[in-house]
Every structure is written in structure tokens, then in C-alpha cells.
Coordinates of C-alpha atoms in Angstrom, one line a residue:
M1 CA 102.1 90.0 102.5
C2 CA 100.2 92.3 100.1
G3 CA 101.0 96.0 100.7
I4 CA 98.5 99.0 100.6
V5 CA 99.3 102.7 100.4
G6 CA 96.8 105.5 99.9
A7 CA 96.9 109.3 100.1
V8 CA 94.6 112.3 100.0
A9 CA 96.6 115.5 99.7
Q10 CA 96.9 118.9 98.0
R11 CA 99.9 117.9 96.0
D12 CA 100.8 115.2 93.5
I13 CA 101.1 111.9 95.3
A14 CA 102.1 109.4 92.6
E15 CA 105.7 109.2 93.7
I16 CA 104.6 109.1 97.4
L17 CA 102.5 106.0 96.6
I18 CA 105.3 104.4 94.7
E19 CA 107.9 105.1 97.4
G20 CA 105.5 103.6 100.0
L21 CA 105.3 100.5 97.8
R22 CA 109.1 100.3 97.7
R23 CA 109.2 100.3 101.5
L24 CA 106.7 97.4 101.5
E25 CA 108.7 95.2 99.0
Y26 CA 110.1 93.2 101.8
R27 CA 106.7 91.8 102.5
G28 CA 106.7 89.7 99.3
Y29 CA 104.7 90.3 96.2
D30 CA 104.4 89.4 92.5
S31 CA 102.8 92.5 90.9
A32 CA 102.1 96.1 91.7
G33 CA 99.7 98.9 90.7
L34 CA 98.2 102.3 91.5
T35 CA 95.2 104.5 90.7
V36 CA 95.3 108.3 90.9
V37 CA 92.7 110.9 90.3
D38 CA 93.8 114.1 88.6
S39 CA 92.6 117.6 89.0
K40 CA 89.9 117.0 86.3
G41 CA 88.4 114.0 88.2
Q42 CA 90.0 111.7 85.6
M43 CA 90.9 108.3 87.1
N44 CA 94.1 106.7 85.8
S45 CA 95.2 103.2 86.7
L46 CA 98.5 101.4 86.0
R47 CA 99.4 97.8 86.8
R48 CA 102.5 95.8 86.2
V49 CA 103.8 92.3 86.9
G50 CA 107.2 92.2 88.7
K51 CA 109.1 94.7 90.8
V52 CA 107.9 98.1 91.9
Q53 CA 110.6 99.6 89.8
V54 CA 108.8 98.4 86.7
L55 CA 105.6 100.2 87.9
S56 CA 107.6 103.3 88.7
D57 CA 109.2 103.4 85.2
A58 CA 105.8 103.0 83.6
A59 CA 104.3 105.8 85.8
V60 CA 107.1 108.2 84.7
M61 CA 106.5 107.3 81.1
Q62 CA 102.7 107.9 81.4
K63 CA 103.2 111.0 83.6
L64 CA 100.7 109.9 86.1
Q65 CA 99.6 112.7 88.4
G66 CA 96.9 113.2 91.0
S67 CA 96.3 114.4 94.6
T68 CA 94.2 111.3 95.6
G69 CA 95.3 107.8 95.0
I70 CA 95.7 104.2 96.1
A71 CA 98.5 101.7 95.4
H72 CA 99.2 98.0 96.1
T73 CA 101.7 95.2 95.9
R74 CA 100.0 91.9 95.4
W75 CA 100.9 88.4 96.7
A76 CA 98.7 86.0 94.7
T77 CA 96.0 84.2 96.6
H78 CA 93.3 83.9 93.8
G79 CA 94.5 83.9 90.2
E80 CA 98.1 83.8 88.8
P81 CA 100.4 86.8 88.8
S82 CA 99.3 88.9 85.9
E83 CA 98.3 92.5 85.1
V84 CA 94.6 91.7 85.0
N85 CA 94.9 90.1 88.5
A86 CA 97.0 93.0 89.9
H87 CA 95.4 95.7 92.1
P88 CA 93.8 98.2 92.1
H89 CA 90.6 96.7 90.7
V90 CA 88.2 99.0 89.0
S91 CA 84.4 99.1 88.5
Q92 CA 83.6 102.2 86.4
H93 CA 84.5 105.1 88.8
I94 CA 85.3 102.8 91.8
S95 CA 88.8 101.7 92.5
V96 CA 89.8 99.2 95.3
V97 CA 92.9 97.7 96.9
H98 CA 92.6 94.9 99.3
N99 CA 94.7 92.6 101.5
G100 CA 93.2 89.3 102.8
I101 CA 90.8 86.8 101.4
I102 CA 87.1 87.1 100.8
E103 CA 85.8 83.6 101.5
N104 CA 82.4 84.0 99.9
H105 CA 83.7 85.6 96.7
E106 CA 82.4 82.8 94.5
S107 CA 78.7 83.2 95.5
L108 CA 79.1 87.0 95.3
R109 CA 80.6 86.7 91.9
E110 CA 77.7 84.7 90.7
L111 CA 75.3 87.3 92.1
L112 CA 77.1 90.1 90.4
I113 CA 77.2 88.3 87.1
S114 CA 73.5 87.9 87.3
R115 CA 73.2 91.7 87.8
G116 CA 75.2 92.2 84.5
Y117 CA 78.7 92.7 85.8
H118 CA 81.6 91.4 83.7
F119 CA 84.7 90.2 85.6
T120 CA 88.2 90.7 84.0
S121 CA 90.2 89.0 86.8
E122 CA 90.3 85.8 88.8
T123 CA 90.6 87.6 92.1
D124 CA 88.3 87.8 95.0
T125 CA 89.0 91.5 95.3
E126 CA 87.2 92.5 92.1
V127 CA 84.0 91.4 93.8
I128 CA 84.4 94.3 96.3
A129 CA 84.7 96.9 93.5
H130 CA 81.6 95.7 91.7
L131 CA 79.6 95.4 95.0
V132 CA 80.5 99.0 95.8
N133 CA 79.4 100.1 92.3
W134 CA 76.1 98.2 92.6
Q135 CA 75.4 99.5 96.1
Q136 CA 76.0 103.1 95.1
Q137 CA 73.1 102.8 92.7
Q138 CA 70.9 102.2 95.7
G139 CA 71.9 105.6 97.1
G140 CA 74.0 106.8 99.9
S141 CA 77.5 108.3 100.5
L142 CA 80.6 106.3 99.8
L143 CA 81.0 105.7 103.5
E144 CA 77.4 104.4 103.8
V145 CA 77.9 102.2 100.7
V146 CA 81.1 100.6 101.9
K147 CA 79.4 99.9 105.3
A148 CA 76.6 98.1 103.5
V149 CA 79.1 96.2 101.3
I150 CA 81.3 94.9 104.1
A151 CA 78.3 93.5 105.8
Q152 CA 78.1 91.1 102.8
L153 CA 81.7 90.0 103.0
R154 CA 83.0 86.9 104.9
G155 CA 86.7 86.5 105.5
A156 CA 89.6 88.9 106.1
Y157 CA 90.2 92.2 104.6
G158 CA 92.1 95.5 104.8
A159 CA 90.5 97.5 102.0
V160 CA 90.7 101.0 100.7
I161 CA 88.1 102.3 98.3
M162 CA 88.2 105.4 96.1
D163 CA 85.5 107.1 94.0
S164 CA 86.8 109.3 91.1
R165 CA 83.6 111.3 91.3
D166 CA 84.5 112.3 94.9
P167 CA 88.3 112.4 94.6
G168 CA 89.1 114.1 97.9
R169 CA 88.1 111.1 100.0
L170 CA 89.1 107.5 100.8
V171 CA 87.2 105.0 102.8
A172 CA 89.0 102.2 104.5
A173 CA 87.8 99.0 106.3
R174 CA 89.7 96.7 108.6
S175 CA 88.8 93.1 109.4
G176 CA 91.7 90.8 110.0
S177 CA 94.3 92.7 108.0
P178 CA 96.1 95.7 109.5
L179 CA 95.7 99.3 108.4
V180 CA 97.3 102.4 109.8
I181 CA 96.5 106.1 109.1
G182 CA 99.3 108.6 108.7
C183 CA 98.4 112.1 109.8
G184 CA 99.9 115.0 108.0
E185 CA 99.3 118.7 107.7
G186 CA 96.6 119.3 105.1
E187 CA 97.0 115.7 103.9
N188 CA 96.4 112.2 105.3
F189 CA 97.6 108.8 104.3
I190 CA 96.8 105.1 104.9
A191 CA 98.8 102.0 104.6
S192 CA 99.1 98.4 105.7
D193 CA 102.4 99.2 107.5
Q194 CA 103.6 102.4 109.0
L195 CA 107.0 101.9 107.4
A196 CA 105.4 102.9 104.1
L197 CA 104.5 106.3 105.4
L198 CA 107.5 107.3 107.4
P199 CA 108.7 109.8 104.8
V200 CA 105.5 111.8 105.0
A201 CA 104.1 111.2 108.5
R202 CA 105.3 110.6 112.1
R203 CA 101.8 110.6 113.7
F204 CA 99.8 107.4 113.3
I205 CA 96.4 106.0 114.1
F206 CA 96.1 102.2 114.1
L207 CA 92.7 101.0 113.1
E208 CA 91.2 98.4 115.4
E209 CA 89.5 95.2 114.3
G210 CA 86.1 96.1 112.6
D211 CA 86.9 99.8 112.2
L212 CA 85.7 101.8 109.2
A213 CA 87.4 105.1 108.4
E214 CA 86.7 108.0 106.1
I215 CA 89.8 110.0 105.2
S216 CA 90.1 113.4 103.5
A217 CA 93.0 115.9 103.3
D218 CA 91.9 117.8 106.4
N219 CA 89.6 115.4 108.3
L220 CA 89.4 111.8 109.7
S221 CA 86.3 110.0 110.9
I222 CA 86.6 106.5 112.4
F223 CA 83.7 104.2 113.3
D224 CA 83.8 100.9 115.2
K225 CA 82.1 97.7 114.2
Q226 CA 78.8 98.9 115.9
G227 CA 78.9 102.0 113.7
N228 CA 79.7 104.4 116.6
V229 CA 82.1 107.3 116.0
V230 CA 85.3 106.6 118.0
K231 CA 88.6 108.3 118.7
R232 CA 91.6 106.1 118.3
P233 CA 94.8 107.3 119.9
V234 CA 97.3 109.2 117.8
V235 CA 100.8 107.7 118.3
E236 CA 103.9 109.7 117.7
S237 CA 106.1 107.1 116.1
Q238 CA 109.8 106.7 117.0
T239 CA 110.1 103.9 114.5
K240 CA 113.0 104.1 112.0
Y241 CA 113.1 102.5 108.6
D242 CA 116.6 101.3 109.5
A243 CA 117.1 98.8 106.7
G244 CA 119.0 101.4 104.7
D245 CA 120.7 100.1 101.7
K246 CA 122.6 96.8 101.6
G247 CA 126.0 98.6 101.9
T248 CA 128.8 96.2 101.0
Y249 CA 126.5 93.1 101.3
R250 CA 125.0 91.4 98.3
H251 CA 121.6 90.8 99.9
Y252 CA 119.6 92.0 102.9
M253 CA 119.6 88.4 104.2
E254 CA 123.4 88.4 104.2
K255 CA 123.4 91.8 105.9
E256 CA 121.0 90.6 108.5
I257 CA 122.9 87.5 109.3
Y258 CA 126.0 89.6 110.0
E259 CA 123.9 92.1 112.1
Q260 CA 123.0 89.3 114.6
P261 CA 125.7 90.2 117.2
I262 CA 124.4 93.8 117.3
A263 CA 120.7 92.7 117.2
I264 CA 121.4 90.4 120.2
K265 CA 123.1 93.2 122.1
N266 CA 120.1 95.4 121.5
A267 CA 117.8 92.6 122.8
L268 CA 119.9 92.3 126.0
E269 CA 120.4 96.1 126.5
G270 CA 119.0 97.2 129.9
R271 CA 117.7 93.7 130.7
L272 CA 120.8 92.3 132.4
N273 CA 121.7 94.0 135.7
H274 CA 124.1 92.8 138.4
G275 CA 124.1 89.2 137.2
K276 CA 120.3 89.1 137.1
V277 CA 117.6 89.3 134.4
D278 CA 115.6 92.5 134.8
L279 CA 112.5 92.6 132.5
S280 CA 111.0 95.9 133.7
E281 CA 108.3 95.6 131.0
L282 CA 106.8 92.8 133.1
A283 CA 107.3 94.4 136.6
E284 CA 103.5 94.9 137.1
K285 CA 102.8 91.3 136.2
Q286 CA 105.2 89.6 138.7
E287 CA 102.4 88.2 140.8
L288 CA 100.7 86.7 137.8
L289 CA 104.0 85.2 136.4
S290 CA 105.0 83.8 139.8
G291 CA 101.8 81.7 139.7
V292 CA 102.3 80.2 136.2
Q293 CA 102.2 76.4 136.1
H294 CA 102.1 75.9 132.4
I295 CA 103.0 77.7 129.3
Q296 CA 101.3 77.4 125.9
I297 CA 103.4 78.8 123.0
I298 CA 101.6 79.7 119.7
A299 CA 103.5 80.6 116.6
C300 CA 104.0 80.0 112.8
G301 CA 107.1 79.2 110.7
T302 CA 110.4 80.3 112.0
S303 CA 108.7 81.6 115.2
Y304 CA 107.3 78.1 115.8
N305 CA 110.9 76.8 115.7
S306 CA 112.0 79.3 118.3
G307 CA 109.0 78.2 120.5
M308 CA 110.1 74.6 120.2
V309 CA 113.6 75.6 121.6
A310 CA 111.9 77.5 124.4
R311 CA 109.9 74.4 125.4
Y312 CA 113.2 72.7 126.3
W313 CA 114.4 75.7 128.2
F314 CA 111.2 76.3 130.2
E315 CA 111.0 72.7 131.3
S316 CA 114.7 72.0 131.9
L317 CA 115.8 75.4 133.3
A318 CA 112.6 76.8 135.0
G319 CA 110.7 73.5 135.7
I320 CA 107.6 74.7 134.0
A321 CA 105.6 72.5 131.7
C322 CA 105.4 73.9 128.2
D323 CA 103.5 73.0 125.0
V324 CA 104.1 74.5 121.6
E325 CA 101.5 74.6 118.8
I326 CA 101.3 75.9 115.2
A327 CA 98.8 78.8 115.3
S328 CA 96.8 77.6 112.3
E329 CA 96.2 74.3 114.1
F330 CA 95.5 75.8 117.5
R331 CA 92.8 78.1 116.2
Y332 CA 90.8 75.4 114.5
R333 CA 90.7 72.7 117.1
K334 CA 88.8 72.4 120.3
S335 CA 91.4 73.0 123.1
C336 CA 91.4 73.5 126.8
A337 CA 93.6 75.8 128.8
R338 CA 95.5 74.1 131.5
T339 CA 95.3 75.4 135.1
N340 CA 97.3 78.6 135.6
S341 CA 98.5 78.6 132.0
L342 CA 100.2 81.5 130.3
L343 CA 99.8 82.0 126.6
I344 CA 102.9 83.2 124.7
T345 CA 102.7 84.3 121.1
L346 CA 105.7 84.7 118.9
S347 CA 105.8 86.8 115.7
Q348 CA 108.4 88.9 113.9
S349 CA 105.8 91.2 112.4
G350 CA 103.0 91.0 115.0
E351 CA 100.5 90.8 112.1
T352 CA 100.5 87.1 111.4
A353 CA 96.9 86.2 110.8
D354 CA 96.8 82.8 112.3
T355 CA 98.7 83.9 115.4
L356 CA 96.4 86.9 115.9
A357 CA 93.4 84.7 115.6
A358 CA 94.8 82.2 118.1
L359 CA 95.4 85.1 120.6
R360 CA 91.8 86.3 120.2
L361 CA 90.5 82.8 120.7
S362 CA 92.6 82.3 123.8
K363 CA 90.8 85.2 125.6
E364 CA 87.8 82.9 125.8
L365 CA 89.7 79.8 127.0
G366 CA 90.7 80.9 130.5
Y367 CA 94.4 81.6 130.3
L368 CA 96.1 83.6 133.1
G369 CA 97.1 86.1 130.5
S370 CA 98.9 86.6 127.2
L371 CA 102.4 87.6 126.5
A372 CA 103.6 88.7 123.0
I373 CA 107.3 88.4 121.9
C374 CA 107.5 90.6 118.8
N375 CA 109.8 92.8 116.8
V376 CA 107.2 95.5 116.0
L377 CA 106.0 97.7 118.8
A378 CA 102.9 99.1 117.2
S379 CA 101.7 95.7 115.8
S380 CA 98.3 94.3 116.4
L381 CA 99.7 91.4 118.4
V382 CA 101.5 93.7 120.9
R383 CA 98.5 96.0 121.2
E384 CA 96.1 93.1 121.9
S385 CA 98.2 91.2 124.4
D386 CA 98.3 91.7 128.1
M387 CA 102.1 91.9 128.1
A388 CA 104.8 92.3 125.6
L389 CA 108.5 91.9 125.2
M390 CA 110.1 93.5 122.2
T391 CA 113.0 91.7 120.5
K392 CA 114.6 95.0 119.2
A393 CA 116.1 93.3 116.2
G394 CA 115.5 96.3 113.9
T395 CA 113.8 96.1 110.5
E396 CA 114.2 92.7 108.9
I397 CA 113.9 92.9 105.1
G398 CA 114.8 89.4 104.0
V399 CA 111.8 87.1 103.8
A400 CA 113.8 84.2 105.4
S401 CA 114.1 85.3 109.0
T402 CA 117.6 85.4 110.6
K403 CA 118.3 88.1 113.2
A404 CA 114.6 88.1 114.2
F405 CA 114.9 84.4 115.0
T406 CA 118.0 84.7 117.2
S407 CA 116.7 87.8 118.9
Q408 CA 113.5 85.9 119.7
L409 CA 115.5 83.1 121.2
T410 CA 117.6 85.6 123.2
V411 CA 114.4 87.2 124.7
L412 CA 112.9 83.8 125.4
L413 CA 115.9 82.7 127.3
M414 CA 115.8 85.8 129.4
L415 CA 112.1 85.2 130.1
V416 CA 112.9 81.6 131.2
A417 CA 115.4 83.0 133.7
Y418 CA 113.0 85.7 134.8
I419 CA 110.0 83.5 135.5
G420 CA 112.2 80.8 137.0
C421 CA 113.6 83.4 139.5
L422 CA 110.1 84.6 140.4
Q423 CA 109.2 81.0 141.2
G424 CA 112.1 80.3 143.4
Q425 CA 114.6 78.5 141.1
E426 CA 118.2 78.4 142.1
E427 CA 120.0 81.7 141.7
S428 CA 123.0 79.9 140.3
R429 CA 120.9 78.9 137.3
E430 CA 119.9 82.5 136.5
H431 CA 123.6 83.5 137.0
D432 CA 124.7 80.9 134.5
I433 CA 122.1 82.1 131.9
V434 CA 123.1 85.7 132.4
Q435 CA 126.8 84.9 132.0
A436 CA 126.1 82.9 128.8
L437 CA 123.9 85.6 127.3
Q438 CA 126.6 88.3 128.0
K439 CA 129.1 86.2 126.0
L440 CA 126.6 85.4 123.2
P441 CA 127.3 88.4 120.8
A442 CA 131.0 87.6 120.8
R443 CA 130.3 83.9 120.3
I444 CA 128.2 84.7 117.2
E445 CA 131.1 86.9 115.9
Q446 CA 133.4 83.9 116.2
M447 CA 130.9 81.8 114.3
L448 CA 130.6 84.4 111.5
A449 CA 134.4 84.4 111.1
L450 CA 134.0 80.8 109.7
D451 CA 131.9 82.0 106.8
K452 CA 134.5 81.1 104.1
T453 CA 134.6 77.5 105.3
I454 CA 130.8 77.3 105.0
E455 CA 130.9 79.0 101.6
M456 CA 133.2 76.3 100.3
L457 CA 131.0 73.6 101.9
A458 CA 128.0 74.9 100.0
Q459 CA 129.4 73.7 96.7
N460 CA 128.5 70.2 97.8
F461 CA 124.8 71.1 97.7
A462 CA 124.7 72.8 94.3
D463 CA 123.2 69.8 92.4
K464 CA 121.2 68.3 95.3
K465 CA 117.4 68.0 95.2
H466 CA 116.9 66.8 98.8
A467 CA 118.6 67.1 102.2
L468 CA 118.1 65.8 105.8
F469 CA 118.8 67.8 108.9
L470 CA 119.4 66.0 112.3
G471 CA 119.6 67.2 115.9
R472 CA 118.8 65.9 119.4
G473 CA 117.3 67.7 122.3
D474 CA 117.1 71.5 122.0
Q475 CA 119.1 71.1 118.7
Y476 CA 116.2 69.3 117.0
P477 CA 114.3 72.6 116.5
I478 CA 117.5 74.1 115.2
A479 CA 117.7 71.3 112.6
M480 CA 114.1 72.2 111.8
E481 CA 115.1 75.8 111.3
G482 CA 118.1 74.9 109.2
A483 CA 115.9 72.8 106.9
L484 CA 113.4 75.6 106.6
K485 CA 116.1 78.1 105.6
L486 CA 117.5 75.8 103.0
K487 CA 114.1 75.1 101.4
E488 CA 113.0 78.7 101.6
I489 CA 115.8 80.3 99.6
S490 CA 117.5 77.5 97.7
Y491 CA 114.3 75.5 96.8
I492 CA 116.0 72.3 97.8
H493 CA 113.5 70.0 99.5
A494 CA 114.8 69.6 103.1
E495 CA 113.4 67.9 106.1
A496 CA 114.5 67.8 109.8
Y497 CA 114.2 64.9 112.2
A498 CA 115.0 64.2 115.8
A499 CA 118.1 62.0 115.2
G500 CA 116.6 59.2 117.2
E501 CA 113.8 58.9 114.7
L502 CA 116.0 57.9 111.8
K503 CA 115.4 54.2 112.3
H504 CA 111.6 54.8 112.2
G505 CA 111.4 55.7 108.5
P506 CA 113.8 58.4 107.3
L507 CA 116.7 55.9 106.9
A508 CA 114.9 54.7 103.8
L509 CA 115.8 57.9 102.1
V510 CA 119.5 57.8 102.8
D511 CA 121.9 57.0 99.9
N512 CA 125.1 58.5 98.5
E513 CA 123.1 61.3 96.9
M514 CA 121.4 62.5 100.1
P515 CA 123.3 65.1 102.1
V516 CA 122.6 64.7 105.8
V517 CA 123.4 67.8 108.0
V518 CA 123.9 67.2 111.7
V519 CA 124.3 69.8 114.5
A520 CA 126.5 68.3 117.3
P521 CA 127.3 70.4 120.3
N522 CA 129.3 68.7 123.1
N523 CA 126.5 67.8 125.5
E524 CA 125.0 64.9 127.3
L525 CA 123.3 63.6 124.1
L526 CA 126.5 63.5 122.0
E527 CA 127.2 59.8 122.3
K528 CA 123.6 59.0 121.4
L529 CA 124.0 61.3 118.4
K530 CA 127.2 59.6 117.3
S531 CA 125.3 56.3 117.2
N532 CA 122.7 58.0 114.9
I533 CA 125.5 59.3 112.7
E534 CA 126.9 55.8 112.3
E535 CA 123.5 54.6 111.2
V536 CA 123.8 57.1 108.3
R537 CA 127.4 56.2 107.5
A538 CA 126.5 52.5 107.3
R539 CA 124.0 53.3 104.6
G540 CA 126.3 55.4 102.4
G541 CA 124.9 58.8 103.4
Q542 CA 126.9 61.9 102.9
L543 CA 127.3 63.5 106.3
Y544 CA 128.1 67.2 107.1
V545 CA 128.5 67.6 110.8
F546 CA 128.6 71.0 112.5
A547 CA 130.4 69.8 115.7
D548 CA 131.9 71.3 118.8
Q549 CA 135.7 71.3 118.3
N550 CA 136.0 69.2 121.5
A551 CA 133.4 66.6 120.5
G552 CA 136.0 64.1 119.1
F553 CA 134.9 64.1 115.5
S554 CA 137.3 63.9 112.5
D555 CA 136.8 63.8 108.8
S556 CA 136.5 60.4 107.2
N557 CA 135.1 58.8 104.1
G558 CA 131.5 60.1 103.6
M559 CA 131.7 62.5 106.6
K560 CA 132.8 66.1 106.5
I561 CA 133.3 67.8 109.9
I562 CA 132.9 71.5 110.4
P563 CA 134.5 72.2 113.8
L564 CA 133.0 75.1 115.7
P565 CA 134.2 76.9 118.8
H566 CA 133.0 75.5 122.1
V567 CA 130.0 77.4 123.6
E568 CA 128.0 77.2 126.8
E569 CA 125.3 74.5 126.5
I570 CA 122.6 77.0 127.5
I571 CA 123.1 79.2 124.4
A572 CA 124.2 76.4 122.0
P573 CA 120.8 76.5 120.1
I574 CA 121.3 80.1 119.2
F575 CA 124.9 79.6 118.2
Y576 CA 124.3 76.6 116.0
T577 CA 121.6 78.4 114.1
V578 CA 124.1 80.7 112.5
P579 CA 126.1 78.2 110.4
L580 CA 122.9 76.8 109.1
Q581 CA 121.8 80.2 108.0
L582 CA 125.1 80.7 106.2
L583 CA 124.9 77.3 104.5
A584 CA 121.4 78.1 103.2
Y585 CA 122.6 81.5 102.0
Y586 CA 125.6 80.3 100.1
V587 CA 123.7 77.4 98.5
A588 CA 121.1 79.9 97.3
L589 CA 123.9 82.1 95.8
I590 CA 125.2 79.1 93.9
K591 CA 121.8 78.2 92.6
G592 CA 121.0 81.8 91.6
T593 CA 117.7 82.1 93.4
D594 CA 116.1 85.4 94.6
V595 CA 117.6 85.3 98.2
D596 CA 115.7 88.2 99.7
Q597 CA 112.3 87.6 98.0
P598 CA 112.1 83.8 97.3
R599 CA 109.3 82.7 95.0
N600 CA 105.8 82.2 96.4
L601 CA 106.7 83.5 99.8
A602 CA 105.9 86.7 101.8
K603 CA 107.5 88.3 104.8
S604 CA 104.4 89.1 106.8
V605 CA 101.7 86.4 106.4
T606 CA 98.5 88.3 106.9
V607 CA 96.1 85.8 105.3
E608 CA 95.3 82.2 106.5

């Protein structure tokens, strides 16, 4: 979601800010802007709707220069995408960029209007700029003023404030939205994601919840929520911005779909030894894990779907009761932790606001501990959890998650085997899981070789407005993920159902204009699934069945079969995800949508 970049240096930083924004484009945004202060103390702001390149071109035309500045990519929460709503927001000599939502912005706006302030935007952020301006008139340094202002704010914010009258300084505040300081030589930087700063810094300080920071070219001061001076650890980052260019691929999403065999190999590397799962990251927690009697999984979006698959695995393979809940629901209901329950959070970015809030809430509820499964080592979720397993998928740029999802599932399946072994499950079960996982990258490569078949199939969806996805057992969450992918990037309304639920309502939607996509591995539920398929056929539905080649299906009137290679039942959910990703991708290509940055969506959802 919204991206922040700031710099205080002894050189021109306009291009550094813009390059930082480019590296945050994957997060999703609708407008971009920057403010720099030149050597004469003159503040120059520039805002544009659309891509960062539009802003960059305008900055070149206007020859923007300055050694102190802030920049932002905005994903609209308050007010439509427009130049007046884009950040930074200015109040005389004050300029502000902000991620998050100020919940009491309406009452603050009314207060500021009564004090004579004029608002030019519909945003909640402009309130911060005017509040800082007002507070300065009461006296105090910029740091003291910002401290007084944030005491008046309710909601989430990662904010950076600049005063053109004191151009060698930035003040930053974190409450709910991540901020990281990049430490240079005679210059310092700040951003919402360290990826933005990798060209100019390798040493980073991650601000903690409630921190306030004052940043100049040669000095950093950090204060905790009580106002005490604190030293946060400096982390030497090994992170690589490994997205690179798209190479021969048309989109990052396509590239990331085809990277899945490598991503899964990376997730498995060093974790399978002599036919056993070896999660050395959890070695010190073996006693705790051996006592787990219940697992509570918390996640959002695609990660929620992977948690739903894991529920089947934990219960059927490890014999451990498991519940899965959407983080935004979990955090706002009164819940009770079950006896000896382990909380597992799932997130690609590790900065998902609702998941982080759920983790913090869980610390008061009596869980045995918390385990994060995440793709970003330095993320808030990883740092605040008791344990962590990294998915090692590499940077994922496409908003619609692909390789991060299958890597999550791979790590979850290893975790199921690991905890099951600690609790005395049969060794043969762990052996079967290990063997299946070792074959998985090659299985995915087999699946990707069928891409032309799926590309041709996508033509059947070009003029459709709705679609149903069906699955049973651990394939039901895969149907959910397939529906999510199709709606995310093609804008076709798609819903998923457990196939046995058809007769309880969804059959009313079925006609010859409704494509029904079915995932049909050759498992114990196959005959039940065939009965559900017949229910659709009897009502004229158009069926597209992704089926195991040995499942006994054949093309017929109203039913197209896409035969897939046979795979081990344990890894079938991961395998059957891939053709649904390809289907969504090719349908989106036909419809001409923005595949990598679909409308209204963001990669990292850092607001509620």
C-alpha cells in the first residue's frame, strides 16, 4: 500500500526519491508526488496522477533539486485519485507524507477550519500538515511539535514531516504503519520499505510501534512511545531487490508463476535431510511445539486460503485440531484461546495491518506462542513473533500473489510434518510428505508445460461476467484461490464453493452462460465430486474440469476436460493451484486489464 521515501543528504536527492518510489510501485498506488527543499530554503512540490514515470518526467522538466525531501505513492483511502489528493500535503512551510488512516480526521478538520485553515483536499493526511503548522505557532522544535500533534491523532500512521525553514531535518512517527531508516555516510534516509533504499543504504534501523525519530544528514535520534531516548539495533541487510526486469515475460505475474519451481526449491533448501523435515529455526522451541494441542491460523486474502489448506493438513496428517480465521474478524471479536494453542500468522509482506493487530491481541489471550510464516525477514510480523519460518520466495512484484502462495503452502506442509513428528506421529507419514515435497518442483514444471492448453481455454472466458469455482476437501480452498485470482486481475465476478454446497443455493446461478471451473484430483472424494458435476450438467452449466488424467473424465457436451499429470495426493493442493493461476492470467490478457497492478488493489495492505 502507499509508499514513503525521504532523504536528508549533502547532494541532490530528487532522483533518489523517485527511484525509491519506483521500487515501491509493486505495492499499488494511484498517484505520486514529492517535495524537495533547495539550497535557498525554497520548498518545491510536485504531484501527479498515474505512474511514477509521469512524476519523474515532470520533475525533469521542472528541474527539481534539493538535498532534503520526501516522496510518496498514494493508494486512495479518503478522496478520489487526483493531484489535489496526492501527497505530499503542504501547510505553508510544512510538508507531510503519510501512510495509514487518521480515524478522527473529521473532527480535527472541523477544529482546524474554525482556526482559519483552508483545506484543498479530501484526505485525512492534510489534517496532519495543518495541525503541525498550528502547533508550531505555540512554540517548540519540529520534534516537540510533532510529538504534540501525534498525541491528538487516532488511527494508524507512518508519517514523515519536513519544515522548509529547517531543511536539514526530517521527523518521522510510526503507529501501525512500518517505517525504516537507511543509514548512509553523511546522509540518512527513511522509507516504508527497505527495498526503496537498497541503492543508497545497506544498514537499516526498523522503527518499533510508537517510535518517533528525528533524522538529519549526520545524526539520528529515536524516542519510544514514552518519550525515552532509545537505541534500536542497526541491521546489515542481505536483502536483494531481486525482481530485476521482466526479461522475456510480459508481466511480473507471468514471471512469478514460472518462478514457482525455483521458489519451492528455495523453500525446501536445507529443510529436508535424510528423509526427514529439519526446521532448524524451530529447534529451540521443540518442547513447546510437542505440547501443541490446537492451532489457530490468522491471515488475510491469499494467505487466508493457504491457511484453509493447512487446516486439512494439520488435522488429517498430524492429528492436531486447527481453526482458521480472517484477521480483520479475529481482531474485533471476543475470542478465547484454546488449551495449549499455537497461533500461526501468515503474510507475504509481514506488514498486513489486520494480521499484525491480531498477533498483538493474541499476546493477551494466553496462546502457547506465536509463529509467523512470511516472505520478508525484517518485517514487523517476523520481529514481533516468538518464532518464524521464512518462505524464501524472493521479491514478489505482482499484486496477485502466486509464488508466495505456493511457497507458503510448501512451508506449511513441512511444518505439519515437523510438529507431527515431535508428537509421535508415524514416521512413514513424514517420509511420504518428504518424498512428495522433493518431487514437487518437477511436478510444477510439468504443469507449466501445459500453458498453451490453458491459454486456448481462456478464450471461453473473454465475454463472461461471472464464474463459479468448485472443489472438495483440501481442494475447496484452492477453488477459493482460483476465484480470487480471476476476480483480482480480470475483474470477472467469481465465487468458490465447496462442491457439496451447490444444492444449497448456488445452483440457482447455473445456466449456459455461467462457466463452472472444477478441480478434480484422483482422491477419495472423486466420486462425490462427479455427482456434483452432474448436477451442473443437468442444468446446462458450462463445465471446465481440471482433472487427474486417471480420473476417468472425457470431454462431452457442456464439459471440457483439462487432463493433468497424476500427482501425490499430499501435494495436490499446491499442484492444482498453478493451472488456475495461468487461467486467470490468460483471461486478464484477453481482457486487457493491468495484470501486475489491478485497479483498486495494493500489494501490501497496511491499513484496515
